């Protein structure tokens, strides 16, 4: 019956309240062998794997690959999850850069130093409307 009330149950991965008939007490690859109440959408996402010869993030063929293992809390229940696989150079670079910049954001002193350095860079950068003859004195860098 359309619009009828149905029993809802929380997915322990995404935290969403879903129709109980779409939730299974099961496991997924990232938390195996642990079992939890997991909606069908999360089961699909957590069990999905790209081919082994491709990057685990973007799927491109791996010429140079970088192996990664990470353990992390999954969902509102902080289920003990883990992933492992290979990343292409671009995706490995993205992961590393993201971690480094987030670490700067989390450290107020380092963040303020980054702002100071970027301001200095901006001040020393030639004005695009300048004719290109502006010079930077030695020792100002």
mmCIF file of C-alpha atoms in Angstrom, residues 23 38 50 53 70 74 76 80 89 97 112 128 139-141:
data_model
loop_
_atom_site.group_PDB
_atom_site.id
_atom_site.type_symbol
_atom_site.label_atom_id
_atom_site.label_comp_id
_atom_site.label_asym_id
_atom_site.label_seq_id
_atom_site.Cartn_x
_atom_site.Cartn_y
_atom_site.Cartn_z
ATOM 1 C CA UNK A 23 18.179 -3.640 6.450
ATOM 2 C CA UNK A 38 23.327 -2.594 7.298
ATOM 3 C CA UNK A 50 37.186 -2.056 -8.766
ATOM 4 C CA UNK A 53 44.672 -4.128 -11.869
ATOM 5 C CA UNK A 70 43.898 2.114 6.471
ATOM 6 C CA UNK A 74 32.855 3.405 10.125
ATOM 7 C CA UNK A 76 27.802 6.341 13.814
ATOM 8 C CA UNK A 80 36.140 -1.151 13.130
ATOM 9 C CA UNK A 89 50.066 8.191 -8.607
ATOM 10 C CA UNK A 97 48.208 16.227 -0.039
ATOM 11 C CA UNK A 112 48.992 31.145 10.813
ATOM 12 C CA UNK A 128 50.221 41.703 -13.614
ATOM 13 C CA UNK A 139 67.142 38.684 1.118
ATOM 14 C CA UNK A 140 63.419 39.481 0.866
ATOM 15 C CA UNK A 141 62.494 35.894 0.121
#
